[in-house]
CSV table of C-alpha atoms in Angstrom, one decimal:
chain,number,residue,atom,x,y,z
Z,1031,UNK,CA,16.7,11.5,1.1
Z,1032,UNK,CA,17.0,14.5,-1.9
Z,1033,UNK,CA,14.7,16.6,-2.5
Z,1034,UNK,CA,13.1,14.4,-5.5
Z,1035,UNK,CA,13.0,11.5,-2.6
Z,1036,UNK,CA,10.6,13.4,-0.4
Z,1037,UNK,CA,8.3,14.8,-3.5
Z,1038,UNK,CA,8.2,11.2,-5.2
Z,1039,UNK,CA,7.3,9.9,-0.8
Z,1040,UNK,CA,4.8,12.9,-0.8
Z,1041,UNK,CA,3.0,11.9,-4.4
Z,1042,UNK,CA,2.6,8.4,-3.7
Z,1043,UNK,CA,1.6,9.0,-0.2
Z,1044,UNK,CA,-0.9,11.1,-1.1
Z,1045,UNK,CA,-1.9,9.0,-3.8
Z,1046,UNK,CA,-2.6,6.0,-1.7
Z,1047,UNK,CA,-4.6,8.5,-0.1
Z,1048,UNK,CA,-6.8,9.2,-2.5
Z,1049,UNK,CA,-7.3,5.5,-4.1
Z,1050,UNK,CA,-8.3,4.0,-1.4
Z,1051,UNK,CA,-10.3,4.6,1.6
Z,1052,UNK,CA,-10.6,3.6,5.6
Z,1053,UNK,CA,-12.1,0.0,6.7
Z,1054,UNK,CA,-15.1,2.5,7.5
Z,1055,UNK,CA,-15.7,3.6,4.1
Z,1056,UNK,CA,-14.3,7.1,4.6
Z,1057,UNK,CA,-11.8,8.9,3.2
Z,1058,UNK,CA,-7.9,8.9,4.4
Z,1059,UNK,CA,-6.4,11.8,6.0
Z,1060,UNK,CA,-3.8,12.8,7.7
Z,1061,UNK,CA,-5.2,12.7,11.5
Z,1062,UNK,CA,-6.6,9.1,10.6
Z,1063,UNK,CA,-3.8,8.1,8.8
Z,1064,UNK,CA,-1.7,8.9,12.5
Z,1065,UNK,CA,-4.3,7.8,14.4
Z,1066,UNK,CA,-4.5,3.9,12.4
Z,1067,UNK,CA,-0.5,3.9,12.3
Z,1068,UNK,CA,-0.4,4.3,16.1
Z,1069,UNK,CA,-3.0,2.1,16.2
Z,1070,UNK,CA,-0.8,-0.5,14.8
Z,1071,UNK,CA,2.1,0.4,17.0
Z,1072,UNK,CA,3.6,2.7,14.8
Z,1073,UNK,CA,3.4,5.8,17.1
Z,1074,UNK,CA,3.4,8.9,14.9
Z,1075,UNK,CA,2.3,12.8,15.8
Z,1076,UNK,CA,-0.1,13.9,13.1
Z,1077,UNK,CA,1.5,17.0,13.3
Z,1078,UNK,CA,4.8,15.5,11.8
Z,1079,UNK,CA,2.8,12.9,9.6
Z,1080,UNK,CA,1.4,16.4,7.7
Z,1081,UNK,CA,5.2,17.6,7.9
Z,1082,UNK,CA,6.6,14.3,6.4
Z,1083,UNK,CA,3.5,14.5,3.7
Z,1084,UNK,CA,4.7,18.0,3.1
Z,1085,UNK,CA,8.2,17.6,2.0
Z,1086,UNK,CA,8.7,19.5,5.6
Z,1087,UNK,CA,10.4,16.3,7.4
Z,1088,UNK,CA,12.3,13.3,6.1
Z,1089,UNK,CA,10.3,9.9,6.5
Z,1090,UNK,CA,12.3,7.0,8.5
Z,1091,UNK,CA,12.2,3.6,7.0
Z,1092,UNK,CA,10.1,2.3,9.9
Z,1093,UNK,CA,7.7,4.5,8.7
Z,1094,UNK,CA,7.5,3.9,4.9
Z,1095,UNK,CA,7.8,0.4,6.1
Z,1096,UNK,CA,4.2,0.8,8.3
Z,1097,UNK,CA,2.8,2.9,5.3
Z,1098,UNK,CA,3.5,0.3,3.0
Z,1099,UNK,CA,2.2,-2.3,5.2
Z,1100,UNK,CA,-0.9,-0.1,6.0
Z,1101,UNK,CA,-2.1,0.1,2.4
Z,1102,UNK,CA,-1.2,-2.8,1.3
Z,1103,UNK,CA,1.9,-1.9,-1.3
Z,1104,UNK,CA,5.4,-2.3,-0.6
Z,1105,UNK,CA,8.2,-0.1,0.2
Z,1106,UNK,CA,9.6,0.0,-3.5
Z,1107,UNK,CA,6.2,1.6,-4.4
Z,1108,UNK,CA,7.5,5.3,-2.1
Z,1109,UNK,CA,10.9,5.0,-3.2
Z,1110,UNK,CA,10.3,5.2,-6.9
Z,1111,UNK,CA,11.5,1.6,-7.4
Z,1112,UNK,CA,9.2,-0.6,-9.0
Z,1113,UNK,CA,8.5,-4.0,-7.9
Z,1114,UNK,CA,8.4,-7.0,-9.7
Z,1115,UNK,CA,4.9,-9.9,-9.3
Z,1116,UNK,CA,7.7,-12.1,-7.2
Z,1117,UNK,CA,8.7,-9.1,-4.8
Z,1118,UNK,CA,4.5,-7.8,-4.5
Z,1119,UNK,CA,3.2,-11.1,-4.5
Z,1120,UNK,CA,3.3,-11.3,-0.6
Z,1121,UNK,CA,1.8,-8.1,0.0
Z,1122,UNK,CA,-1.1,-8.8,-2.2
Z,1123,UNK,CA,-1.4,-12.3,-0.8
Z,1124,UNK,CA,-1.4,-10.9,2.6
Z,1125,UNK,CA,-3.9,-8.8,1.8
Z,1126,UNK,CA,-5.8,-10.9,0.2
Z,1127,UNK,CA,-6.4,-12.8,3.4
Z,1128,UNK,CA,-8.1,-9.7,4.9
Z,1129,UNK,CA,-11.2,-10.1,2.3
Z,1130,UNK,CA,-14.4,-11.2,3.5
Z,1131,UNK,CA,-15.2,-14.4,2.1
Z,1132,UNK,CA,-16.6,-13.1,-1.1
Z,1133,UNK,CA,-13.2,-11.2,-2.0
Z,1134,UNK,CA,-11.3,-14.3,-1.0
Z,1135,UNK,CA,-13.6,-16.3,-3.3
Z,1136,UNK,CA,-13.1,-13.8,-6.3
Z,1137,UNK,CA,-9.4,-14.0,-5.6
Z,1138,UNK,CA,-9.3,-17.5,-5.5
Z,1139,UNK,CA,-11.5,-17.4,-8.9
Z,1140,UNK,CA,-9.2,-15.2,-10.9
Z,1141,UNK,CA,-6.0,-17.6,-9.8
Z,1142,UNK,CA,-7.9,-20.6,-11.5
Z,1143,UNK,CA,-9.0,-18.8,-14.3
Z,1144,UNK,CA,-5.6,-17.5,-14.8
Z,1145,UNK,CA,-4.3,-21.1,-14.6
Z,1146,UNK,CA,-6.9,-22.1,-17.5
Z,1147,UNK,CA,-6.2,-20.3,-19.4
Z,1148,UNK,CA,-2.3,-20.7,-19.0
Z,1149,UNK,CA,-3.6,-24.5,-19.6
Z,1150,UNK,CA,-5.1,-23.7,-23.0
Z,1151,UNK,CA,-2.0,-20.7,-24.6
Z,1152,UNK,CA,0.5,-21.8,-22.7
Z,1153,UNK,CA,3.4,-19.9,-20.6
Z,1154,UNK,CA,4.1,-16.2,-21.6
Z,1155,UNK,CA,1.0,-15.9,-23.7
């Protein structure tokens, strides 16, 4: 990975960071950010985490992989490459299924109205 690599990793890493925050309602940071990706069987120092998020070390592609996964993105998203709907849509499916029943319902709401209103201006419009 160049230089740019890590520094694009780094921003986005830390930008997912800032946008959004733990199931507890509190912030991410590094040692939680270790502590939930071992958690999920992604075992990972948060010593070398804050290396990786400091351009120090060079992230492996199991762990953008559990990053991804972890906030809900995909791997494109830390590589600079930008996704298409078709590529994301899983993700944010996936995710979608980890709403409580309200979000689920909201979800579920938007999709119809989206479908209306393709109904009424047709494809594209």
């Amino acid at each position: 990975m160049t230089d740019e690599g890590r520094e694009a990793f780094a921003s986005r890493l830390y930008e997912l960071m800032n946008e959004q925050v733990r199931d507890d309602g509190r912030p991410w940071s590094i040692p939680a950010l270790a502590r939930a990706l071992t958690e999920r069987g992604h075992p990972i120092s948060r010593q070398h985490l804050h290396g990786v998020a400091n351009q120090k070390h060079v992230p492996t592609w199991d762990l953008v992989r559990a990053l991804a996964e972890l906030f809900g993105t995909t791997t494109d998203s830390f590589t600079g490459r930008r996704a298409d709907a078709d590529d994301e849509l899983p993700v944010l499916l996936n995710r979608a299924g980890e709403l409580d029943e309200n979000g689920r319902a909201e979800v579920a709401d938007f999709i119809r109205f989206l479908h209306q209103k393709r109904r009424r201006t047709g494809p594209g419009e």
